[in-house]
Coordinates of C-alpha atoms in Angstrom, one line a residue:
X20 CA 88.0 42.0 -4.6
X21 CA 84.7 41.9 -6.5
X22 CA 84.8 38.2 -6.4
X23 CA 85.1 37.9 -2.9
X24 CA 82.2 40.2 -2.3
X25 CA 79.9 38.1 -4.6
X26 CA 81.0 34.8 -2.7
X27 CA 80.0 36.5 0.7
X28 CA 76.7 37.6 -1.0
X29 CA 76.1 34.2 -2.0
X30 CA 76.7 32.8 1.4
X31 CA 74.5 35.3 3.0
X32 CA 71.7 34.3 0.7
X33 CA 71.9 30.6 1.2
X34 CA 72.2 31.5 5.1
X35 CA 69.2 33.3 5.0
X36 CA 67.2 30.5 3.0
X37 CA 68.3 27.8 5.5
X38 CA 67.3 30.1 8.5
X39 CA 63.9 30.7 6.7
X40 CA 63.0 27.1 6.1
X41 CA 64.2 26.1 9.6
X42 CA 62.2 28.9 11.0
X43 CA 58.9 27.7 9.0
X44 CA 59.4 24.0 10.1
X45 CA 59.7 25.3 13.6
X46 CA 56.5 27.2 13.5
X47 CA 54.6 24.1 11.2
X48 CA 55.6 22.0 14.1
X49 CA 54.3 24.3 16.7
X50 CA 50.9 24.8 15.1
X51 CA 50.3 21.1 14.0
X52 CA 48.5 19.2 16.8
X53 CA 47.4 15.5 15.9
X54 CA 43.6 15.5 16.5
X55 CA 42.3 13.7 19.4
X56 CA 40.2 11.1 17.8
X57 CA 43.3 9.7 16.0
X58 CA 44.8 9.2 19.4
X59 CA 41.8 7.6 20.7
X60 CA 42.0 4.7 18.4
X61 CA 38.8 2.5 17.3
X62 CA 35.4 3.2 18.9
X63 CA 36.1 -0.1 21.0
X64 CA 39.2 1.1 22.2
X65 CA 37.8 4.6 23.3
X66 CA 35.1 2.7 25.2
X67 CA 37.7 0.5 27.0
X68 CA 39.6 3.4 28.3
X69 CA 36.6 4.6 30.3
X70 CA 36.2 2.5 33.5
X71 CA 32.5 3.7 33.8
X72 CA 31.8 1.6 30.7
X73 CA 33.6 -1.7 31.7
X74 CA 30.2 -3.6 32.1
X75 CA 29.1 -2.6 28.7
X76 CA 32.3 -3.4 27.1
X77 CA 32.2 -7.0 28.5
X78 CA 28.9 -7.3 27.0
X79 CA 29.8 -6.0 23.9
X80 CA 32.8 -8.6 23.7
X81 CA 30.6 -11.4 24.9
X82 CA 28.1 -10.8 21.9
X83 CA 30.8 -10.4 19.4
X84 CA 30.5 -6.8 18.6
X85 CA 34.1 -6.1 19.6
X86 CA 35.3 -7.4 16.3
X87 CA 32.9 -5.2 14.4
X88 CA 33.9 -2.1 16.5
X89 CA 37.5 -2.6 16.0
X90 CA 37.3 -3.0 12.1
X91 CA 37.0 -0.6 9.5
X92 CA 33.7 1.3 8.8
X93 CA 31.8 4.0 10.8
X94 CA 29.8 3.3 13.8
X95 CA 27.8 5.1 16.5
X96 CA 27.9 3.5 20.1
X97 CA 25.3 4.3 22.6
X98 CA 27.2 3.5 25.7
X99 CA 25.7 2.9 29.1
X100 CA 27.5 3.2 32.5
X101 CA 28.0 0.3 34.8
X102 CA 24.9 -0.7 36.6
X103 CA 22.5 0.0 33.8
X104 CA 22.0 -3.8 33.1
X105 CA 21.0 -4.6 36.6
X106 CA 17.8 -7.2 36.5
X107 CA 18.5 -8.1 32.9
X108 CA 19.7 -11.6 31.7
X109 CA 23.3 -11.3 30.7
X110 CA 24.4 -14.9 30.9
X111 CA 21.9 -17.5 29.6
X112 CA 20.2 -16.2 26.7
X113 CA 23.1 -14.7 24.6
X114 CA 20.7 -14.4 21.6
X115 CA 18.4 -12.2 23.4
X116 CA 21.3 -10.1 24.9
X117 CA 22.9 -9.8 21.4
X118 CA 19.7 -8.2 20.3
X119 CA 19.9 -5.7 23.1
X120 CA 23.5 -4.9 22.7
X121 CA 22.6 -4.5 18.9
X122 CA 20.3 -1.8 19.6
X123 CA 23.2 0.5 20.8
X124 CA 25.2 0.5 17.6
X125 CA 24.5 2.1 14.4
X126 CA 26.5 1.7 11.4
X127 CA 27.1 5.6 10.8
X128 CA 28.1 8.5 12.4
X129 CA 25.4 10.3 14.5
X130 CA 26.0 13.6 16.0
X131 CA 23.4 15.4 18.4
X132 CA 23.2 18.3 16.0
X133 CA 21.8 16.2 13.4
X134 CA 19.5 13.9 15.3
X135 CA 16.2 15.7 15.2
X136 CA 13.8 13.7 13.4
X137 CA 16.0 11.0 11.8
X138 CA 15.8 7.3 11.7
X139 CA 18.6 5.0 11.4
X140 CA 18.8 1.5 11.2
X141 CA 20.6 -0.2 14.3
X142 CA 22.7 -3.4 14.1
X143 CA 19.7 -5.4 15.5
X144 CA 17.8 -4.4 12.3
X145 CA 15.5 -2.3 14.3
X146 CA 14.9 1.8 13.8
X147 CA 16.5 4.2 16.3
X148 CA 14.3 7.2 16.2
X149 CA 16.1 10.5 17.3
X150 CA 14.4 13.8 18.3
X151 CA 16.6 17.1 18.9
X152 CA 16.1 16.7 22.6
X153 CA 18.6 14.9 22.2
X154 CA 16.8 11.5 22.5
X155 CA 16.8 8.1 21.0
X156 CA 13.7 5.9 21.1
X157 CA 12.3 8.2 23.8
X158 CA 15.5 7.8 26.0
X159 CA 17.7 10.9 26.8
X160 CA 21.2 11.1 25.4
X161 CA 23.9 12.9 27.1
X162 CA 25.5 14.0 23.7
X163 CA 28.9 13.3 24.2
X164 CA 29.9 13.2 20.8
X165 CA 33.2 11.3 21.8
X166 CA 35.0 10.7 18.4
X167 CA 37.2 7.9 17.3
X168 CA 39.1 7.0 14.5
X169 CA 36.0 4.8 13.1
X170 CA 32.9 6.4 14.7
X171 CA 31.5 8.5 17.6
X172 CA 30.3 7.5 21.1
X173 CA 27.1 8.8 22.7
X174 CA 25.7 8.1 26.1
X175 CA 22.2 6.9 26.9
X176 CA 20.7 7.1 30.2
X177 CA 19.3 3.3 30.0
X178 CA 19.1 0.2 27.9
X179 CA 17.4 0.6 24.6
X180 CA 15.5 -2.5 24.4
X181 CA 14.3 -3.8 21.0
X182 CA 10.5 -3.6 20.5
X183 CA 8.1 -5.3 18.1
X184 CA 7.3 -4.0 14.9
X185 CA 3.9 -3.4 13.7
X186 CA 3.3 -6.7 12.1
X187 CA 4.7 -8.3 15.3
X188 CA 2.1 -6.4 17.3
X189 CA -0.6 -7.7 15.2
X190 CA 0.5 -11.1 15.5
X191 CA 0.9 -11.3 19.2
X192 CA -2.3 -9.2 20.1
X193 CA -5.4 -11.7 20.6
X194 CA -8.0 -9.0 20.0
X195 CA -6.3 -8.4 16.5
X196 CA -6.7 -12.1 15.6
X197 CA -9.2 -11.2 12.8
X198 CA -6.3 -8.7 11.3
X199 CA -3.8 -11.5 11.9
X200 CA -5.9 -14.1 9.8
X201 CA -6.5 -11.6 7.0
X202 CA -2.8 -11.0 6.6
X203 CA -2.0 -14.7 6.6
X204 CA -4.6 -15.4 4.1
X205 CA -3.6 -12.5 1.7
X206 CA -1.0 -14.4 -0.2
X207 CA -0.5 -15.4 -4.0
X208 CA 1.6 -18.2 -5.0
X209 CA 4.4 -17.3 -7.4
X210 CA 7.0 -19.5 -9.2
X211 CA 9.9 -20.3 -7.0
X212 CA 12.5 -19.3 -9.6
X213 CA 15.6 -20.2 -7.2
X214 CA 14.1 -23.7 -6.9
X215 CA 13.4 -24.5 -10.7
X216 CA 15.0 -24.4 -13.9
X217 CA 14.2 -22.4 -16.9
X218 CA 13.9 -24.5 -20.2
X219 CA 13.0 -21.8 -22.5
X220 CA 10.5 -19.0 -23.4
X221 CA 7.0 -19.0 -24.8
X222 CA 5.7 -16.8 -27.5
X223 CA 5.1 -14.0 -25.3
X224 CA 8.7 -14.2 -23.9
X225 CA 7.5 -15.6 -20.5
X226 CA 10.0 -18.1 -19.1
X227 CA 9.0 -21.7 -19.0
X228 CA 10.1 -23.9 -16.3
X229 CA 11.1 -27.3 -15.6
X230 CA 8.0 -29.6 -14.5
X231 CA 6.8 -29.7 -12.0
X232 CA 6.8 -25.9 -11.3
X233 CA 7.5 -25.3 -7.7
X234 CA 5.7 -22.4 -5.8
X235 CA 6.0 -20.3 -3.0
X236 CA 3.7 -18.0 -1.0
X237 CA 4.2 -14.1 -1.3
X238 CA 2.2 -11.6 1.2
X239 CA 0.7 -9.1 -0.9
X240 CA -0.4 -7.3 2.0
X241 CA 3.0 -7.0 3.7
X242 CA 4.6 -6.1 0.6
X243 CA 2.0 -3.2 -0.1
X244 CA 1.9 -2.0 3.2
X245 CA 5.2 -2.3 4.7
X246 CA 4.3 -2.8 8.4
X247 CA 7.0 -5.7 8.7
X248 CA 9.6 -3.4 7.0
X249 CA 12.2 -1.9 9.3
X250 CA 13.4 0.6 6.9
X251 CA 10.2 2.7 6.7
X252 CA 7.9 4.0 9.3
X253 CA 4.0 3.8 9.3
X254 CA 0.9 4.6 11.5
X255 CA -1.6 1.9 11.5
X256 CA -5.1 2.3 12.9
X257 CA -5.6 -1.4 13.8
X258 CA -9.2 -2.3 13.9
X259 CA -9.7 -5.2 16.7
X260 CA -12.3 -7.9 16.5
X261 CA -15.2 -5.8 17.8
X262 CA -14.6 -3.1 15.0
X263 CA -14.3 -5.7 12.4
X264 CA -17.7 -7.5 13.6
X265 CA -19.3 -4.0 13.4
X266 CA -18.3 -3.5 9.9
X267 CA -19.5 -6.7 8.8
X268 CA -22.9 -5.9 10.6
X269 CA -22.9 -2.6 8.7
X270 CA -22.6 -4.6 5.4
X271 CA -25.7 -6.3 6.1
X272 CA -27.7 -3.0 7.0
X273 CA -26.3 -1.8 3.8
X274 CA -27.9 -4.6 1.8
X275 CA -31.2 -3.6 3.4
X276 CA -31.0 -6.2 6.1
X277 CA -31.1 -9.0 3.3
X278 CA -28.5 -11.7 3.8
X279 CA -28.9 -13.0 0.4
X280 CA -27.5 -9.7 -1.2
X281 CA -24.2 -10.3 0.5
X282 CA -22.4 -11.7 -2.6
X283 CA -20.0 -14.9 -2.1
X284 CA -16.9 -15.5 -3.9
X285 CA -17.3 -16.9 -7.4
X286 CA -14.4 -18.5 -9.4
X287 CA -14.1 -18.5 -13.0
X288 CA -15.9 -21.7 -13.6
X289 CA -19.4 -20.3 -13.8
X290 CA -21.8 -19.4 -16.3
X291 CA -23.8 -16.1 -16.8
X292 CA -25.3 -16.0 -13.4
X293 CA -27.4 -13.5 -11.1
X294 CA -26.6 -13.4 -7.4
X295 CA -28.6 -11.1 -5.0
X296 CA -29.7 -9.0 -8.1
X297 CA -25.9 -8.7 -9.3
X298 CA -25.2 -10.1 -12.8
X299 CA -22.0 -11.8 -13.1
X300 CA -20.8 -12.7 -16.8
X301 CA -19.6 -16.3 -17.4
X302 CA -16.0 -16.7 -16.1
X303 CA -15.9 -13.2 -14.1
X304 CA -14.2 -13.9 -10.7
X305 CA -15.3 -12.2 -7.7
X306 CA -13.6 -12.2 -4.2
X307 CA -16.9 -12.1 -2.4
X308 CA -18.2 -8.9 -0.7
X309 CA -17.0 -9.8 2.7
X310 CA -13.4 -10.2 1.4
X311 CA -13.4 -6.9 -0.6
X312 CA -14.9 -5.3 2.4
X313 CA -12.3 -6.6 4.7
X314 CA -9.5 -5.6 2.0
X315 CA -10.7 -2.2 2.3
X316 CA -10.7 -2.1 6.1
X317 CA -7.3 -3.4 6.5
X318 CA -5.5 -1.5 4.0
X319 CA -7.2 1.8 4.1
X320 CA -5.9 2.9 7.8
X321 CA -2.3 2.7 6.8
X322 CA -0.6 6.0 6.8
X323 CA 2.9 6.6 5.6
X324 CA 4.1 8.8 8.5
X325 CA 4.1 8.8 12.2
X326 CA 1.2 10.4 13.8
X327 CA 1.8 11.1 17.6
X328 CA -1.4 12.3 18.7
X329 CA -5.1 13.1 17.4
X330 CA -7.0 16.2 17.6
X331 CA -10.5 16.1 19.5
X332 CA -13.2 15.1 17.0
X333 CA -12.7 13.8 13.4
X334 CA -9.3 13.4 12.0
X335 CA -8.6 12.8 8.4
X336 CA -5.2 11.8 6.8
X337 CA -4.3 10.7 3.4
X338 CA -3.3 6.8 3.5
X339 CA -0.7 5.1 1.5
X340 CA -2.9 4.5 -1.4
X341 CA -3.7 8.3 -1.7
X342 CA -7.4 7.9 -0.3
X343 CA -8.8 9.6 2.8
X344 CA -9.0 7.9 5.9
X345 CA -11.1 9.1 8.9
X346 CA -11.0 8.5 12.6
X347 CA -12.4 10.0 15.6
X348 CA -11.0 10.0 19.1
X349 CA -14.0 8.2 20.4
X350 CA -13.0 5.2 18.2
X351 CA -9.5 4.7 19.7
X352 CA -9.0 2.2 22.5
X353 CA -5.2 2.5 22.7
X354 CA -3.5 5.5 21.1
X355 CA -0.2 6.5 19.9
X356 CA 1.7 3.5 21.0
X357 CA 5.2 3.2 19.7
X358 CA 6.4 0.2 17.5
X359 CA 10.1 -0.3 16.1
X360 CA 8.8 0.9 12.7
X361 CA 6.0 3.4 13.4
X362 CA 2.9 4.1 15.7
X363 CA -0.1 2.3 16.1
X364 CA -3.5 3.2 17.5
X365 CA -6.2 0.3 18.2
X366 CA -9.7 1.0 17.4
X367 CA -12.8 -0.4 18.7
X368 CA -14.8 1.0 16.0
X369 CA -14.1 2.4 12.5
X370 CA -16.2 4.4 10.1
X371 CA -15.7 3.7 6.4
X372 CA -17.4 5.5 3.5
X373 CA -20.7 4.0 2.6
X374 CA -19.4 3.6 -1.0
X375 CA -17.5 0.5 0.2
X376 CA -20.8 -1.3 1.3
X377 CA -22.4 -1.0 -1.9
X378 CA -21.8 -3.6 -4.8
X379 CA -21.7 -2.9 -8.6
X380 CA -25.0 -3.8 -10.2
X381 CA -25.0 -5.1 -13.9
X382 CA -27.7 -5.7 -16.1
X383 CA -27.8 -8.0 -19.1
X384 CA -30.7 -7.5 -21.4
X385 CA -31.6 -10.8 -22.4
X386 CA -35.0 -11.1 -23.8
X387 CA -35.4 -14.6 -22.2
X388 CA -34.2 -15.7 -18.8
X389 CA -34.6 -18.5 -16.6
X390 CA -37.7 -19.0 -14.7
X391 CA -36.9 -18.5 -11.0
X392 CA -40.1 -20.5 -10.0
X393 CA -38.9 -23.4 -12.2
X394 CA -35.2 -23.2 -13.0
X395 CA -34.9 -26.5 -15.0
X396 CA -38.2 -25.6 -17.2
X397 CA -38.5 -23.5 -20.3
X398 CA -37.3 -19.9 -20.2
X399 CA -39.5 -16.9 -19.7
X400 CA -39.8 -13.4 -21.2
X401 CA -37.5 -11.0 -19.2
X402 CA -40.0 -9.0 -17.1
X403 CA -37.4 -6.3 -16.6
X404 CA -37.2 -5.4 -20.0
X405 CA -40.0 -3.1 -21.0
X406 CA -41.1 -1.9 -24.6
X407 CA -43.0 1.2 -25.8
X408 CA -43.7 3.1 -28.8
X409 CA -43.4 0.1 -31.1
X410 CA -39.8 -1.0 -29.9
X411 CA -39.3 -4.8 -29.8
X412 CA -36.3 -7.3 -29.9
X413 CA -34.8 -7.7 -33.2
X414 CA -34.8 -11.3 -34.6
X415 CA -31.2 -10.9 -35.5
X416 CA -29.8 -10.8 -32.1
X417 CA -26.6 -12.6 -32.2
X418 CA -23.5 -13.6 -30.6
X419 CA -20.3 -11.8 -31.6
X420 CA -16.7 -12.5 -30.0
X421 CA -15.9 -9.0 -30.3
X422 CA -18.4 -7.9 -27.5
X423 CA -17.5 -7.6 -23.8
X424 CA -19.1 -10.8 -22.8
X425 CA -19.2 -12.3 -26.3
X426 CA -23.0 -11.6 -26.5
X427 CA -25.3 -8.8 -27.1
X428 CA -28.9 -8.0 -27.7
X429 CA -30.3 -5.8 -30.6
X430 CA -33.4 -3.9 -30.3
X431 CA -35.3 -2.3 -33.1
X432 CA -36.8 1.0 -32.1
X433 CA -38.6 0.8 -35.4
X434 CA -39.3 4.8 -35.4
X435 CA -38.0 7.9 -33.4
X436 CA -40.0 7.8 -30.1
X437 CA -39.5 4.3 -29.4
X438 CA -38.4 3.2 -26.2
X439 CA -36.9 0.2 -24.2
X440 CA -36.6 0.5 -20.3
X441 CA -34.2 -1.7 -18.3
X442 CA -35.2 -2.2 -14.7
X443 CA -32.7 -3.2 -12.0
X444 CA -34.9 -5.2 -9.6
X445 CA -33.0 -3.9 -6.4
X446 CA -30.2 -1.3 -5.9
X447 CA -29.0 0.0 -2.6
X448 CA -29.7 3.7 -2.0
X449 CA -26.5 5.9 -2.9
X450 CA -24.8 7.4 -5.9
X451 CA -24.0 5.6 -9.1
X452 CA -22.1 6.0 -12.2
X453 CA -23.8 4.6 -15.1
X454 CA -22.0 3.0 -17.7
X455 CA -23.2 1.5 -21.1
X456 CA -21.5 -1.2 -22.9
X457 CA -22.6 -0.8 -26.1
X458 CA -21.5 -2.7 -29.6
X459 CA -21.5 -0.3 -32.1
X460 CA -23.5 -1.1 -35.4
X461 CA -23.7 0.8 -38.7
X462 CA -27.6 0.7 -38.1
X463 CA -27.3 2.2 -34.6
X464 CA -29.8 5.0 -34.0
X465 CA -29.4 8.1 -32.2
X466 CA -30.6 7.6 -28.4
X467 CA -31.3 9.5 -25.3
X468 CA -30.9 8.1 -21.9
X469 CA -32.9 9.1 -18.9
X470 CA -33.5 8.2 -15.1
X471 CA -36.8 9.2 -14.3
X472 CA -36.9 13.2 -15.1
X473 CA -32.9 13.2 -15.1
X474 CA -31.7 13.1 -18.9
X475 CA -28.2 11.5 -18.7
X476 CA -27.2 11.5 -22.4
X477 CA -28.8 13.4 -25.3
X478 CA -28.6 12.0 -28.8
X479 CA -26.1 9.4 -28.3
X480 CA -24.7 8.2 -31.9
X481 CA -24.7 4.5 -31.4
X482 CA -23.6 3.7 -35.0
X483 CA -20.2 3.3 -36.8
X484 CA -18.9 2.2 -40.1
X485 CA -16.2 0.0 -38.7
X486 CA -18.0 -2.3 -36.5
X487 CA -15.3 -5.0 -36.7
X488 CA -12.2 -2.9 -35.3
X489 CA -14.6 -0.5 -33.2
X490 CA -16.2 -3.5 -31.4
X491 CA -17.5 -2.9 -27.6
X492 CA -17.3 0.4 -26.4
X493 CA -17.8 1.9 -22.9
X494 CA -20.0 5.0 -22.6
X495 CA -20.2 6.8 -19.5
X496 CA -23.8 8.1 -19.1
X497 CA -23.5 10.3 -16.0
X498 CA -24.1 9.9 -12.1
X499 CA -27.6 8.9 -10.6
X500 CA -28.8 9.2 -7.1
X501 CA -30.7 6.3 -5.9
X502 CA -32.7 7.8 -2.8
X503 CA -34.0 4.5 -1.4
X504 CA -33.4 0.8 -1.6
X505 CA -35.4 -0.6 -4.5
X506 CA -35.5 -1.1 -8.2
X507 CA -33.9 1.4 -10.6
X508 CA -35.3 1.9 -14.2
X509 CA -33.2 3.3 -17.0
X510 CA -34.9 4.5 -20.1
X511 CA -33.4 4.4 -23.7
X512 CA -35.7 6.6 -26.2
X513 CA -34.8 6.9 -29.8
X514 CA -34.5 10.4 -31.2
X515 CA -33.3 9.9 -34.8
X516 CA -32.6 7.2 -37.5
X517 CA -29.0 5.9 -37.9
X518 CA -26.6 8.6 -39.3
X519 CA -24.9 5.8 -41.2
X520 CA -27.6 4.0 -42.6
X521 CA -30.8 5.2 -43.9
X522 CA -34.3 4.1 -42.2
X523 CA -32.6 1.8 -39.6
X524 CA -33.4 2.5 -35.8
X525 CA -31.4 -0.2 -33.9
X526 CA -29.6 -0.2 -30.6
X527 CA -27.2 -3.1 -29.7
X528 CA -26.6 -3.5 -26.0
X529 CA -24.2 -5.9 -24.3
X530 CA -24.9 -4.6 -20.5
X531 CA -25.6 -1.7 -18.4
X532 CA -23.2 -1.2 -15.1
X533 CA -24.1 0.9 -12.0
X534 CA -20.9 1.7 -10.1
X535 CA -21.0 3.0 -6.8
X536 CA -19.3 6.4 -6.1
X537 CA -19.2 8.7 -3.2

């Protein structure tokens, strides 16, 4: 009897278990619903199911994007209803049509709640810019968020056309031809590694290529500013040809109206020379005042974000290189125009800091110089070196390879109170940092430097025990203000004997620089 009862209990337990499992499976089936997007299939299939998109679907197929939208990956399609392509050539220029259709496809899922101020690259290689309105490239979105297995469909009111990038604007706008010429000439040649063969390495571990070396051009400007890069956004204040001419005219004004003070380009194949009162040591290349000014002009007004409007009056921005750039609303001819990778304003005038118009002045204190009146004749005593208090040029003037230029002049103060003055024949007005390139010598005296009544450096110790390893040093003497165009005189006065060698009052100078500052 007990055995029979146990058997009944076991069967009841098993029955209850079966009933429970069956009940759970039934409830699971009741609550599980296949998501709609899994039923919709691919983005292309979902598009094809809507008869309102039949024209758009046919154009997607004609341009070959149907294959992509049927494949794996993730896509967002900005679909258009029938009739949106009225007036657009959809039959003869397939290449142009493909660029248009590509603007309506992005390689990621884009939902309306994540659109605000985002940038996505379209299949055409152009940026799509979204706002939370929602809109794309200024075109209103319906925000369908229709999901498929491999992406999502949004609907736009009208066709999204590919637009030119910032560089394309410059290249195709006639009044920006100076800008375009500058960019085209802003190249350097580099070894074309892909077309050459490395045959070894030199002692500095630099590759040695098979001869002849093949070179290719590389644009410094485009690489540094990114104005042709569709992956970044910029605002460029583009100076037109009128603005450039104004800047060049201002350069002449800054040189006191003297055209001979505008320095041309110098290569490395020159000796020590003076051009327009500016000294250039032998072999020092110089791009030329105009080229340097244009480089500043075109690189300075590139901002690393989109600026959609300007406030009245002066606007100050930080450019790509961390420098301030000022623009006033009165200087703008065409404002806040969109490009595919940013915003541009065309300027018919531009204000640059006066520091960019002023050159660096260098003075090499050679006791004897070429006679300007008779260049091929004997040298004359340099009139821009003035001695007082017994100071003279040391007869031990020499040349030394550890110097800045390989040359220096040694002056002998003879005693404390002796003075030597260096006269820059012409300097344009403004602020300058004074820099002494001084060759240290164990015989070097203590020196005080002054500009008129302004003391720049007191009791400068110009001596050292180890002249071989110390060599040339750069001494920052301070900042002076030149109130008007004209000569600048710096006085170097001995205040004491050499701390290293008794009874020595000498002073070795390579050159003195005036570097323009704000």
